[in-house]
Short mmCIF file of C-alpha atoms in Angstrom, two decimals:
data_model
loop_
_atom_site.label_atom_id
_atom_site.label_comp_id
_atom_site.label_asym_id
_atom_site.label_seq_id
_atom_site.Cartn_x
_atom_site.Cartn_y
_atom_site.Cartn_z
CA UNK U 1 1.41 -29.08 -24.63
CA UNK U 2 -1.07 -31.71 -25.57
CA UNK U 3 -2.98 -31.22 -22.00
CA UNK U 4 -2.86 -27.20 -22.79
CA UNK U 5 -3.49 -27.39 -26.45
CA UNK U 6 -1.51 -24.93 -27.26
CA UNK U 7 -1.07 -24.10 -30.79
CA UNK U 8 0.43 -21.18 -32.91
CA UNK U 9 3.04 -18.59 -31.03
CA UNK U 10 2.03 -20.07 -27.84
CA UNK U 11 3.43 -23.51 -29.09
CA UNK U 12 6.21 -22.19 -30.02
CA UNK U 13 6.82 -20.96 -26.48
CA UNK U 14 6.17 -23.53 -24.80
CA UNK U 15 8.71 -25.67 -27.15
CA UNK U 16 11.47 -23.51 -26.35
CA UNK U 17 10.28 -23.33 -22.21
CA UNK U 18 10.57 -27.17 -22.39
CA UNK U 19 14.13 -26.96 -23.92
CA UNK U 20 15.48 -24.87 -21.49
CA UNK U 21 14.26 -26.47 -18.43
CA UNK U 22 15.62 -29.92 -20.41
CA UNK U 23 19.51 -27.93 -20.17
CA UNK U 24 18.52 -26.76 -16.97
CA UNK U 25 17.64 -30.38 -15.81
CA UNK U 26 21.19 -31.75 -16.80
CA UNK U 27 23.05 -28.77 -15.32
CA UNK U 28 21.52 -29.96 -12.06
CA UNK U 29 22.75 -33.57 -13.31
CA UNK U 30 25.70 -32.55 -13.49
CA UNK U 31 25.98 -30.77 -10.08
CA UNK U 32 25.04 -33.86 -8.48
CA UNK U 33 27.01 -36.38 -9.60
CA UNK U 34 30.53 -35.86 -7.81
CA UNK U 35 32.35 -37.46 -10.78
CA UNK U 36 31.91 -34.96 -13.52
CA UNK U 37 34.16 -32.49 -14.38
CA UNK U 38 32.46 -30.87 -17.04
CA UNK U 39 29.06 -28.72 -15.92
CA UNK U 40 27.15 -27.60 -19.38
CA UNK U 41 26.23 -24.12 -18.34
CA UNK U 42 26.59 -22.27 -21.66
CA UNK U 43 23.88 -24.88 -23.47
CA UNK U 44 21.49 -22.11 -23.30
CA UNK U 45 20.67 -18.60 -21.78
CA UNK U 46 18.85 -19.63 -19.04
CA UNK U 47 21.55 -22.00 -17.81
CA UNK U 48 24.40 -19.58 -18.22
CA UNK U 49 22.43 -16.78 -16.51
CA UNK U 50 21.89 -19.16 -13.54
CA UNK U 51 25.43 -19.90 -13.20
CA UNK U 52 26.51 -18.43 -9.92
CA UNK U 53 22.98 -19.51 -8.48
CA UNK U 54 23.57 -23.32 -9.15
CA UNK U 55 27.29 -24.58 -7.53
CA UNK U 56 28.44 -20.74 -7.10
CA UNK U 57 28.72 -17.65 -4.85
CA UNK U 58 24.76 -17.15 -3.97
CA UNK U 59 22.15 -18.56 -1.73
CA UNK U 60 19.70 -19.90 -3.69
CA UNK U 61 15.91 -21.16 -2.95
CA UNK U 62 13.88 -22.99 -4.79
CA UNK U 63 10.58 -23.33 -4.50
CA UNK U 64 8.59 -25.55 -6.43
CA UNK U 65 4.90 -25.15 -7.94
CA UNK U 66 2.85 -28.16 -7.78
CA UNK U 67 -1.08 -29.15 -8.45
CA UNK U 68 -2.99 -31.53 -6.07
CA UNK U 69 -5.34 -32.71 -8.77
CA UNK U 70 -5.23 -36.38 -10.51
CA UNK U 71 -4.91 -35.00 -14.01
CA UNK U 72 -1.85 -33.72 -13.13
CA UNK U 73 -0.05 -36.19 -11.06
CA UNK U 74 2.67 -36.99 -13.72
CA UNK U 75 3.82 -32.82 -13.78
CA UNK U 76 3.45 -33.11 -9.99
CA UNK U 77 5.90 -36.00 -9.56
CA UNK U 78 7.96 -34.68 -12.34
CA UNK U 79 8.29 -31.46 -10.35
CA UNK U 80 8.81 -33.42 -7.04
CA UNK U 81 11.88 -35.36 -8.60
CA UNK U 82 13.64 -32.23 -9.75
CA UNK U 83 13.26 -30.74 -6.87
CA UNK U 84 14.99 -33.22 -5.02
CA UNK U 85 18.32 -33.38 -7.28
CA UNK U 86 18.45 -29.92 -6.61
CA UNK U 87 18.36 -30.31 -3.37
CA UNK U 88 22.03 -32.56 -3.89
CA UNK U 89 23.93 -29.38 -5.09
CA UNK U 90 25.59 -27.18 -2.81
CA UNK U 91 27.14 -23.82 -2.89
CA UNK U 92 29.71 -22.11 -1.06
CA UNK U 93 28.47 -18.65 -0.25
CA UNK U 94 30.91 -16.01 0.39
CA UNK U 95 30.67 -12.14 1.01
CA UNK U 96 31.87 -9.89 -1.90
CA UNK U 97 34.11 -7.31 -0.78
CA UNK U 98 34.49 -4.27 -2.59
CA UNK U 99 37.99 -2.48 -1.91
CA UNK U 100 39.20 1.06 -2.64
CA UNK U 101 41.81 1.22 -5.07
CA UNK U 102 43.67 3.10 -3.05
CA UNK U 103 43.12 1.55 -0.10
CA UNK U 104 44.60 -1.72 -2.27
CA UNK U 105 47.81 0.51 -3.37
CA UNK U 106 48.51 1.19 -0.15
CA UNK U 107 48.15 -2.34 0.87
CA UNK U 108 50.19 -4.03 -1.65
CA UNK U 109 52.57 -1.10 -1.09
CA UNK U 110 53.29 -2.22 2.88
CA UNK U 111 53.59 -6.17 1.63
CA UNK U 112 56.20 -4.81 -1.06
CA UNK U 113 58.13 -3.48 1.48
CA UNK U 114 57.81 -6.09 4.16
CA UNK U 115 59.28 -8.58 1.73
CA UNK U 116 62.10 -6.63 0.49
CA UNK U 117 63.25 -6.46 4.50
CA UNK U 118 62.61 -10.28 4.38
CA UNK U 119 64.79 -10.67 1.69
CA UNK U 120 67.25 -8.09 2.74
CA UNK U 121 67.35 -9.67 5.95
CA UNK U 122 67.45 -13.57 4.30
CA UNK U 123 70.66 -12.19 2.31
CA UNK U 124 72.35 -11.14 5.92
CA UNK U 125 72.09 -14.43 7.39
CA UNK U 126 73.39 -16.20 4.14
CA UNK U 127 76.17 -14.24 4.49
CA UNK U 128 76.06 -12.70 1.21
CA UNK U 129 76.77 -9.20 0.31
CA UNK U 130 73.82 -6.98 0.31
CA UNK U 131 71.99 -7.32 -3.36
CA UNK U 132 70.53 -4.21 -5.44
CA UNK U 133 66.92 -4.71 -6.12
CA UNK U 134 65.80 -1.10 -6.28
CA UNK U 135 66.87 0.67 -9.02
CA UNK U 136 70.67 2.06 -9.39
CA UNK U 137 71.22 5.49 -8.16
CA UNK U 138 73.33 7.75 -10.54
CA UNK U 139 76.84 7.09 -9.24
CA UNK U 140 75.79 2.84 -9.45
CA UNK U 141 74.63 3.39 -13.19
CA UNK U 142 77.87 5.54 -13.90
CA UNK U 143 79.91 2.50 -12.06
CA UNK U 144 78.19 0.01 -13.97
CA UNK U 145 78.40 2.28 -17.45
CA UNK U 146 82.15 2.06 -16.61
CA UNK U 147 82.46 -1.52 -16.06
CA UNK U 148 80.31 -2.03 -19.49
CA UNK U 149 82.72 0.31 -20.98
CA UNK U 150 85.49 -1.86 -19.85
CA UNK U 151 84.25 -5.20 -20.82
CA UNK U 152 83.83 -3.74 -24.33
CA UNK U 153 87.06 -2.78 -24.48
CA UNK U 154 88.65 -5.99 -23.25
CA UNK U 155 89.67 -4.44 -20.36
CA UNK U 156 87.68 -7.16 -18.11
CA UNK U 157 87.10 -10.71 -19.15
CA UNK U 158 83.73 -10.74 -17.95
CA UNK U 159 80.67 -8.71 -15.81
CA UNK U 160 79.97 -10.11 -12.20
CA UNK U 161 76.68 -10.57 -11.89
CA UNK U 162 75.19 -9.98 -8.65
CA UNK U 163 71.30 -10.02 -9.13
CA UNK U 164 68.45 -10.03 -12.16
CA UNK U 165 68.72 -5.80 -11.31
CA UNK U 166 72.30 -5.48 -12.51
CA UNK U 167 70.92 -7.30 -15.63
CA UNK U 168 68.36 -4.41 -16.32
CA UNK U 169 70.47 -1.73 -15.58
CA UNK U 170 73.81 -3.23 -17.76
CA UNK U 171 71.52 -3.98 -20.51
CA UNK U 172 69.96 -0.34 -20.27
CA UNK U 173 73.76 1.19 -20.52
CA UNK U 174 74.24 -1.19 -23.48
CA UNK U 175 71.50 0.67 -25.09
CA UNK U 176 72.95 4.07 -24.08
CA UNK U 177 76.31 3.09 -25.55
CA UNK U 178 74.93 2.19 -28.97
CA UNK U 179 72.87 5.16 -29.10
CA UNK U 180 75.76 7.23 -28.47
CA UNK U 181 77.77 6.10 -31.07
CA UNK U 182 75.00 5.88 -33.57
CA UNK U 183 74.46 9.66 -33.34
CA UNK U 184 77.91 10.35 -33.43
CA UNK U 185 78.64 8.13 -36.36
CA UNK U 186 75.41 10.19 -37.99
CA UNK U 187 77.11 13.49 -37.33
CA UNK U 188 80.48 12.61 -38.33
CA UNK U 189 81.49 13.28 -41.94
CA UNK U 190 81.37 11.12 -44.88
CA UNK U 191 85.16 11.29 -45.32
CA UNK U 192 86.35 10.65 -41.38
CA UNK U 193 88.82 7.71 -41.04
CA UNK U 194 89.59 6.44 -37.26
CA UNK U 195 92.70 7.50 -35.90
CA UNK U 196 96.16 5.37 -35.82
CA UNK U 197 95.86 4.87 -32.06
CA UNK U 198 99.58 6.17 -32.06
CA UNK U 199 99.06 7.69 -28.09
CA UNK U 200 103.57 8.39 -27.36
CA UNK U 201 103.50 11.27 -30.41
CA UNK U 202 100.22 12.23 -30.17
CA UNK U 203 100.07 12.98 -33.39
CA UNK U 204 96.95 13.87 -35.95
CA UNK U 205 94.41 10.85 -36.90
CA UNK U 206 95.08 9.49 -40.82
CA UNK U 207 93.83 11.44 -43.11
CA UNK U 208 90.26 10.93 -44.98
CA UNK U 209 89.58 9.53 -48.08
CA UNK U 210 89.20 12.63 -49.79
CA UNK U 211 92.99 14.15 -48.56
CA UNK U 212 95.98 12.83 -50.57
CA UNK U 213 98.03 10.10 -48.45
CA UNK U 214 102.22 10.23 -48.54
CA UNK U 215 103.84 11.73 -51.40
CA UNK U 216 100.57 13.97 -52.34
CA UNK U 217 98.63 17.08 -51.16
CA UNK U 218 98.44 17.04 -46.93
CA UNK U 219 100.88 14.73 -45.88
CA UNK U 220 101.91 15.77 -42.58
CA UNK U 221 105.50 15.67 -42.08
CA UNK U 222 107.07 15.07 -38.84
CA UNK U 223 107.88 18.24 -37.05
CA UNK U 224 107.16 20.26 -40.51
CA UNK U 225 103.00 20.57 -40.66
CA UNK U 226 101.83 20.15 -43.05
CA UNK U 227 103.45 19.12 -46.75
CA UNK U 228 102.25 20.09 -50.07
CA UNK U 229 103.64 16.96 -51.90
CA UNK U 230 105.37 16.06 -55.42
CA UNK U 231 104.04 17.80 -58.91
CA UNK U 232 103.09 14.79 -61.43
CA UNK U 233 105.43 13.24 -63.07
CA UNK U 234 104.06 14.11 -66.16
CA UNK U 235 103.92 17.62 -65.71
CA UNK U 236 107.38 18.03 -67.29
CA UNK U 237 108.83 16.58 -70.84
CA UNK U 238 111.23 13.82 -69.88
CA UNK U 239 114.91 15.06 -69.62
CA UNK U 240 116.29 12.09 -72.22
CA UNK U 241 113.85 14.03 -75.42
CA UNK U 242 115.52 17.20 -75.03
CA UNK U 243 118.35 18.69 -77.39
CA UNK U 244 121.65 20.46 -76.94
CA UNK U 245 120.32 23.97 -77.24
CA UNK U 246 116.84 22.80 -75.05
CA UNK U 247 115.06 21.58 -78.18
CA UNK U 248 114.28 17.91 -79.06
CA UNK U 249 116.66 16.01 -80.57
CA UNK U 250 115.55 12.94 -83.78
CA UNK U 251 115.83 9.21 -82.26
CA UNK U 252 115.07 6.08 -83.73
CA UNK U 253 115.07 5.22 -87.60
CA UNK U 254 115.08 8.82 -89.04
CA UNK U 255 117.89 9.90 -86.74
CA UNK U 256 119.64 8.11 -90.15
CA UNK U 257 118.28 10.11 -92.63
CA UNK U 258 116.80 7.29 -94.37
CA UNK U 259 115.66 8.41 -97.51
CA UNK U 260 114.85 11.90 -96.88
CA UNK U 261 111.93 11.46 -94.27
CA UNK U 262 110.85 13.96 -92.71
CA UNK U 263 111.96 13.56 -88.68
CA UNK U 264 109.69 13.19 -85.56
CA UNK U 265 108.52 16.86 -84.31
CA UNK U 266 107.21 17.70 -81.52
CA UNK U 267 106.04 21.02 -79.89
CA UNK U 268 108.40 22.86 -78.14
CA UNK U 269 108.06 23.21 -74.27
CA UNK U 270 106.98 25.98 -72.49
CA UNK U 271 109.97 28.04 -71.26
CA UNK U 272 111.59 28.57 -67.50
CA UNK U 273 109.12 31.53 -66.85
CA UNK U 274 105.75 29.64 -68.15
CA UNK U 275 106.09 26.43 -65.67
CA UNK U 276 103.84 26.26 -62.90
CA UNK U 277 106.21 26.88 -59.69
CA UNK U 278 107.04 24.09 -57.19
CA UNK U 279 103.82 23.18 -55.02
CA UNK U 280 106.47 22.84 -51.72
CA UNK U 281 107.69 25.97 -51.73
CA UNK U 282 104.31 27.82 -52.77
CA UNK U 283 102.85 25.82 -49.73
CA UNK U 284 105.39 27.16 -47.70
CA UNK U 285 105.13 31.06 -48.72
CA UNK U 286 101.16 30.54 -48.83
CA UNK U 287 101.13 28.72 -45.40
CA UNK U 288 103.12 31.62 -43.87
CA UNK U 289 100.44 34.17 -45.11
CA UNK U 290 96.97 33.32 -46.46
CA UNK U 291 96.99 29.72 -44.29
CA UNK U 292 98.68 30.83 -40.94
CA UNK U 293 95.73 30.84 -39.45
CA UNK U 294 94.55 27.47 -40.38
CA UNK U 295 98.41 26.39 -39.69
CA UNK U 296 98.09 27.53 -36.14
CA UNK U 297 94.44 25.93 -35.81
CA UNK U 298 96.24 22.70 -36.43
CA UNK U 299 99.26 23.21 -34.49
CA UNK U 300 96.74 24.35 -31.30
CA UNK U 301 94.62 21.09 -31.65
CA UNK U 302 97.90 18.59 -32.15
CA UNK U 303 98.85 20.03 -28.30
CA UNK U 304 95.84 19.65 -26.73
CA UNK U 305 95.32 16.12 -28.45
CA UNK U 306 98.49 15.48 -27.10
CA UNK U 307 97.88 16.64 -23.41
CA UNK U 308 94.48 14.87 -23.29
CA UNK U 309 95.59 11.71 -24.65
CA UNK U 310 98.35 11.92 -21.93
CA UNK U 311 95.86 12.92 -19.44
CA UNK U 312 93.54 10.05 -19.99
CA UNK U 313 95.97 7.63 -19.80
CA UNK U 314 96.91 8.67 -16.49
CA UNK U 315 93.01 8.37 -15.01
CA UNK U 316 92.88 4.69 -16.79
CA UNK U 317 96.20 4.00 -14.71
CA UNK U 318 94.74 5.86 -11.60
CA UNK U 319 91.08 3.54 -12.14
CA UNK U 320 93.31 0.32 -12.85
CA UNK U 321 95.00 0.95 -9.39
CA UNK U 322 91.97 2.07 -7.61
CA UNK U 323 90.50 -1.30 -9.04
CA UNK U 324 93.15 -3.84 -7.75
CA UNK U 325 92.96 -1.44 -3.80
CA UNK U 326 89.26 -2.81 -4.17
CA UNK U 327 89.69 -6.33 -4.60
CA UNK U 328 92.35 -6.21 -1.98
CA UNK U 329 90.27 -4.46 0.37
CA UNK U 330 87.29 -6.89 -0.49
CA UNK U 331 89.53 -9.85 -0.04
CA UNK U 332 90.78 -8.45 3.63
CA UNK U 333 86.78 -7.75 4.73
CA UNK U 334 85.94 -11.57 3.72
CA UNK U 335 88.91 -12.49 5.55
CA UNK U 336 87.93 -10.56 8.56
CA UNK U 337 84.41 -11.90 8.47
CA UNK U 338 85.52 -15.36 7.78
CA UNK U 339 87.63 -15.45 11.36
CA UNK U 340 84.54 -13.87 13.18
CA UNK U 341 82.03 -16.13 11.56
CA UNK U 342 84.57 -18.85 13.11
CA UNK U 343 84.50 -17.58 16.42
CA UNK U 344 81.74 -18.55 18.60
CA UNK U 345 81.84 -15.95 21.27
CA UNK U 346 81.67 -12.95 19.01
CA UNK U 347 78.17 -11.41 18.26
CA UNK U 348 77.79 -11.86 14.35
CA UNK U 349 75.58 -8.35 14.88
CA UNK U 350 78.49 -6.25 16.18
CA UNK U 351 80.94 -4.76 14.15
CA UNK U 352 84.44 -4.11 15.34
CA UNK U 353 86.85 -0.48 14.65
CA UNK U 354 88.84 -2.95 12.09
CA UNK U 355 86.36 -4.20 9.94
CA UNK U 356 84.57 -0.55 10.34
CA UNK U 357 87.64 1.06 8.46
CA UNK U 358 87.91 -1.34 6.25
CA UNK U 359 84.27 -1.25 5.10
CA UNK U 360 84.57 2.53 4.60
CA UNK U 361 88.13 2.05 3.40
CA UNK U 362 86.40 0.35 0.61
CA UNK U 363 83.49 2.93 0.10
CA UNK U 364 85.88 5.59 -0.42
CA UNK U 365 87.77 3.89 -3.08
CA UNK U 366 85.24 2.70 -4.83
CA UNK U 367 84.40 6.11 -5.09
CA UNK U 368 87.63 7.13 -6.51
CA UNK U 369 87.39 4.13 -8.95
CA UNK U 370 84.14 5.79 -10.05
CA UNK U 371 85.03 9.21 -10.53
CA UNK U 372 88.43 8.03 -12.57
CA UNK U 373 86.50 6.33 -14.77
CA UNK U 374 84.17 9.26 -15.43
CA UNK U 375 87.32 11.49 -16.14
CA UNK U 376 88.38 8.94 -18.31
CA UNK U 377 85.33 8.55 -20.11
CA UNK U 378 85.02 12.57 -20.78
CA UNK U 379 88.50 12.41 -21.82
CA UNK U 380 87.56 9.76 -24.28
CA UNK U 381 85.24 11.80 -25.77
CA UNK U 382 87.08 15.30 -26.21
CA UNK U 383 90.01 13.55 -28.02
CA UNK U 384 87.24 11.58 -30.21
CA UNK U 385 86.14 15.64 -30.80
CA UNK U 386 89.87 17.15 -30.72
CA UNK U 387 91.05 14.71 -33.75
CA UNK U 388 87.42 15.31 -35.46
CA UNK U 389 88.65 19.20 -35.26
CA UNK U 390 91.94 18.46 -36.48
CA UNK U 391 90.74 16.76 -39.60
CA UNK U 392 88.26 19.92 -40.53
CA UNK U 393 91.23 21.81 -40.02
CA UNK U 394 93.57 19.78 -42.36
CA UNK U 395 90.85 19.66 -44.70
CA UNK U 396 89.94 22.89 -45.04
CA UNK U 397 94.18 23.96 -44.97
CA UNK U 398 94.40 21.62 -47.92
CA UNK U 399 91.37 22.76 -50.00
CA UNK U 400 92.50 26.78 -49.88
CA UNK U 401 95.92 26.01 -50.75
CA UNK U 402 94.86 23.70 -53.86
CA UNK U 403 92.09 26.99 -54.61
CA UNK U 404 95.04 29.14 -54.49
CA UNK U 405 97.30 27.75 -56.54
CA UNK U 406 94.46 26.75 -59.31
CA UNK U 407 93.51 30.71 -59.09
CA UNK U 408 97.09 32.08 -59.77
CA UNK U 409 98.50 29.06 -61.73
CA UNK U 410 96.24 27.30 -63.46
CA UNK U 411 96.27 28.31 -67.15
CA UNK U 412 100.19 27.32 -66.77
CA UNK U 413 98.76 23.88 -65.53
CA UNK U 414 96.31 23.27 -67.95
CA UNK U 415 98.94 24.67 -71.31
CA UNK U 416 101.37 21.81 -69.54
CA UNK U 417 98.88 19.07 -69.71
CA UNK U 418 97.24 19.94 -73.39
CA UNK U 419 101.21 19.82 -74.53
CA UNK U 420 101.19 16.40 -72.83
CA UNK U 421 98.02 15.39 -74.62
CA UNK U 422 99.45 16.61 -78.17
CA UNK U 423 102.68 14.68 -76.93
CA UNK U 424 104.85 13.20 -80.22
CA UNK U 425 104.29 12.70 -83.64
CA UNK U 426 105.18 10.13 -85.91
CA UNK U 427 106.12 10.32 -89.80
CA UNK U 428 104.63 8.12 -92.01
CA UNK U 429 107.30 5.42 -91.79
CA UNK U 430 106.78 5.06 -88.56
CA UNK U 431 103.29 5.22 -88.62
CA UNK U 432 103.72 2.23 -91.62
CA UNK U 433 105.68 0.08 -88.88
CA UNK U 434 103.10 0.35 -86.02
CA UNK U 435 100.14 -0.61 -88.16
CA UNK U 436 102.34 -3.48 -89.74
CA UNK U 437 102.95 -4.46 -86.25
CA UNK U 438 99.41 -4.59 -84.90
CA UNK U 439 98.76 -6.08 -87.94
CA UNK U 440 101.12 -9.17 -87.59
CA UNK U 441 99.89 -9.04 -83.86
CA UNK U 442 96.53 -9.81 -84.68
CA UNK U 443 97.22 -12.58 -87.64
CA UNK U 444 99.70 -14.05 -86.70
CA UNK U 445 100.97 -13.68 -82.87
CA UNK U 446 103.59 -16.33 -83.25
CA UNK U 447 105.57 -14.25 -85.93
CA UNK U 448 105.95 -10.76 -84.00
CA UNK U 449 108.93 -11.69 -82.28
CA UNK U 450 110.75 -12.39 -85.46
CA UNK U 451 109.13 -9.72 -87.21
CA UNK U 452 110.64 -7.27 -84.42
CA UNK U 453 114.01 -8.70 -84.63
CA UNK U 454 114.65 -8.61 -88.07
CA UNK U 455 113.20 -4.98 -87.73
CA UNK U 456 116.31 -4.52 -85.44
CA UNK U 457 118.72 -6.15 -87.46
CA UNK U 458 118.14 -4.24 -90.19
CA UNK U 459 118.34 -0.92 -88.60
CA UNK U 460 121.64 -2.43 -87.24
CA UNK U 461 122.83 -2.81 -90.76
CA UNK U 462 122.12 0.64 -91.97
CA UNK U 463 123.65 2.45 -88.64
CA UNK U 464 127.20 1.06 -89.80
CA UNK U 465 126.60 1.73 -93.30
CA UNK U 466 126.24 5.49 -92.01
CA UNK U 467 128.92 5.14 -89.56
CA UNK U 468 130.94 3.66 -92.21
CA UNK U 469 130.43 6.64 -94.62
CA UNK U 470 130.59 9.42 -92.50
CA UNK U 471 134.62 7.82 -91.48
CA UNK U 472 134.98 8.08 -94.98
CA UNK U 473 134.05 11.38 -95.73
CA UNK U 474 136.23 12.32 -92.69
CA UNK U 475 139.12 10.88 -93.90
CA UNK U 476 138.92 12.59 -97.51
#
C-alpha cells in the first residue's frame, strides 16, 4: 500500500486483499505442520472456498507471480517463501463417482440378501433353530396374537423370545389388542357390567346398574326367566294399625279416654278392588302376551351362550393338547439331532425318514395349535356379543313391563303413596309430648331418659285405674 499509494476505495481493497491472503497464509501453516489438528478454514471466504483445493479432493497448481526488479525484492521473496510452504501440503485426489439411484437400490438390494443367507447359514452351523427376520406371514402373526393372548391371560408364564423380529411383531399385536378393546369398550353401553364367569350353567351376565338386583324388578330366577320382584313394603298400611271391622283401631294414651281427647285418625285405606295387583303375577300374564317375544329373545340367546361357552372350552382344551404334542415333538427332534450331531460318520447335511416325520409331524400340529386358537379366539368374541345381546334383551323386557304396569296401574300407585305421605295424625296431647320431648332433648340430654320413664309410669298408673273401674262397673 505505501509503494502503490493507494488511497480511498482502492485502500480499502487492498486492506481487505491483505487480510485474506494473511488467513490464507496460516491455513497453509496449518497444512504443513503435521501436529495440528485444527485447520482454520472458515476464518474468511476465501479460505473456506479453497477448502477442497488445499489438503482435499482436487489437484491443485499454484503458480506464483513475481517481479525481477530491486524495488521489489521484499514482495518477491515474500512470494517465494509462500510458495514453498505450499509446496509441503499434499492432497489425496480421488475420482468422484456419480451413481444411479437405482443402480444403488439394486446394489444394496443384492448385499441385503447375501447377508441374510450369511446369517441364515451362520444360524445352521450354530445349531440353532432357523430365526424370523423377515416379517411374519399371516398364520405367524395369528400364532404369535395367540400366544400374546395367552400370556395375558395367565395362561403362559412368559413369551420365548427368539429374535429382535418377534419383538416387533408381539409388540404390534399388543397394540392390536388394546385397540380392540378400546373400541369395544367405546361401543358398549354406559350401564354393561362384566359377566360372573359362571361357564357349567351358562347362565346370563349380572345385570347393569340400571336393572334392579335380587328381590327387585329383573331378577332372573333359576329355571323361571325372568322375575318381576317384591312390591314396597310401604305400599300397604301395616297389618298391626288395622281394626276389627278393617278400620284403625286408637293405641297409645287416648286408647284411655283421658279426658275426652279426641283419638288419633287416620284416613281410611283404599279397598280390595283399588290396590295395585301383585307385580309377579302381572309379570307372568304380561310376559305370556305383550313380552313373549322379548321372553323368547332371552331364552334363544341363554342357549346359544351356553353352547358357545361349551364350545370354546373344548378348542382351549384341543390348543392346550396340541401345545404339550409340540413340545414333545420338539423335545424328540433335539433328541434326534443331539445323537446325530454325536455321531461322526453321519453327514450333518442329510436328513433321515425319522427325523423327516418328525419335522413335519411338528408342522402339522403346530398348525392345528394355530387354527384352535383362532376358533377359540372367535368364540371369545361371539359370547362377549351373545351376553351383550342378552343384556339389551333383559333391559328392554324389564323397561316394557315397568311401562305397562305404570300405564294401567299407576293412579292406584300414586293414591297408595300420597295416603302414605298423609300417614297419621296426632291430637294435641300428643303433639304437647313430642315437642316437650325434643325440647328436654335439646336442654337437657341427660334428663330424657327419666323424663320418658316417668312418662311410662304414669300411663301405667292410669291403665289400672281404668282396668280397675271398668271390673267395677262389671260387677254392679
Amino acid at each position: 500500500v505505501k509503494k502503490t499509494g493507494s488511497d480511498g476505495v482502492m485502500l480499502k481493497e487492498a486492506t481487505f486483499i491483505n487480510k485474506s491472503l494473511t488467513f490464507l497464509e496460516q491455513v497453509v501453516v496449518a497444512l504443513g505442520n503435521k501436529h495440528r489438528d485444527h485447520i482454520p478454514y472458515r476464518q474468511s471466504k476465501l479460505t473456506h472456498m479453497l477448502k477442497d483445493s488445499l489438503g482435499g479432493n482436487c489437484k491443485t497448481t499454484m503458480i506464483a507471480n513475481v517481479w525481477p526488479e530491486a524495488k521489489m525484492l521484499e514482495e518477491t521473496a515474500s512470494t517465494l517463501r509462500f510458495a514453498t510452504r505450499m509446496m509441503k501440503v499434499a492432497n489425496e485426489a480421488s475420482v468422484n463417482v456419480h451413481l444411479d439411484p437405482q443402480l444403488l437400490i439394486r446394489k444394496y438390494e443384492r448385499q441385503i440378501k447375501d447377508l441374510k443367507q450369511e446369517l441364515a447359514m451362520h444360524d445352521t452351523l450354530a445349531g440353532r433353530s432357523r430365526v424370523q427376520y423377515e416379517e411374519y406371514a399371516p398364520d405367524e402373526q395369528r400364532e404369535l396374537e395367540a400366544k400374546v393372548s395367552m400370556y395375558l391371560e395367565g395362561e403362559i408364564p412368559e413369551i420365548e423370545v427368539t429374535s429382535l423380529r418377534m419383538v416387533y411383531e408381539a409388540f404390534i399385536c399388543f397394540r392390536k389388542l388394546y385397540q380392540q378393546i378400546r373400541t369395544e369398550l367405546a361401543n358398549r353401553p354406559l350401564d354393561y357390567q362384566p359377566p360372573r364367569g359362571d361357564d357349567e350353567a351358562g347362565e346370563a351376565a349380572a345385570a347393569p346398574d340400571g336393572v334392579p338386583q335380587e328381590g327387585e324388578v329383573g331378577e332372573d330366577e333359576e329355571g323361571k326367566g325372568i322375575a318381576v320382584g317384591v312390591a314396597p313394603s310401604g305400599s300397604r298400611p301395616p297389618a298391626e294399625d288395622r281394626g276389627p271391622g278393617g278400620g284403625y283401631a286408637d293405641t297409645g294414651d287416648d286408647a284411655e279416654g283421658g279426658g275426652g281427647m279426641e283419638a288419633r285418625t287416620q284416613r281410611p285405606a283404599l279397598g280390595e278392588d283399588e290396590k295395585p295387583p301383585d307385580k309377579q303375577v302381572v309379570f307372568g300374564d304380561w310376559k305370556s302376551r305383550e313380552g313373549q317375544v322379548y321372553e323368547d329373545a332371552f331364552e334363544k340367546n341363554k342357549s346359544e351362550l351356553k353352547e358357545k361357552r361349551a364350545e370354546m372350552r373344548d378348542a382351549l382344551m384341543m390348543a392346550n393338547s396340541k401345545k404339550k404334542e409340540i413340545d414333545e415333538a420338539k423335545e424328540r427332534l433335539s433328541r434326534k439331532q443331539a445323537d446325530k450331531a454325536q455321531s461322526a460318520a453321519a453327514d450333518e447335511d442329510l436328513i433321515d425318514e425319522e427325523e423327516y416325520a418328525l419335522i413335519k409331524s411338528l408342522k402339522e400340529t403346530k398348525q392345528q395349535y394355530r387354527d384352535a386358537f383362532e376358533k377359540h379366539g372367535k368364540l371369545k368374541m361371539e359370547v362377549i356379543q351373545t351376553e351383550h345381546l342378552m343384556q339389551q334383551c333383559k333391559a328392554k323386557l324389564v323397561s316394557g313391563f315397568e311401562e305397562y304396569y305404570e300405564q294401567k296401574y299407576g293412579h292406584l300407585i300414586k293414591q297408595a303413596e300420597a295416603q302414605e305421605v298423609e300417614g297419621e295424625r296426632y291430637d294435641p296431647q300428643e303433639m304437647f309430648d313430642l315437642i316437650e320431648a325434643d325440647r328436654i332433648e335439646t336442654q337437657h340430654p341427660d334428663a330424657l331418659a327419666y323424663h320418658k320413664a316417668r312418662k311410662n309410669a304414669a300411663r301405667d298408673i292410669r291403665q289400672k285405674k281404668v282396668g280397675a273401674g271398668a271390673t267395677a262397673r262389671g260387677g254392679r
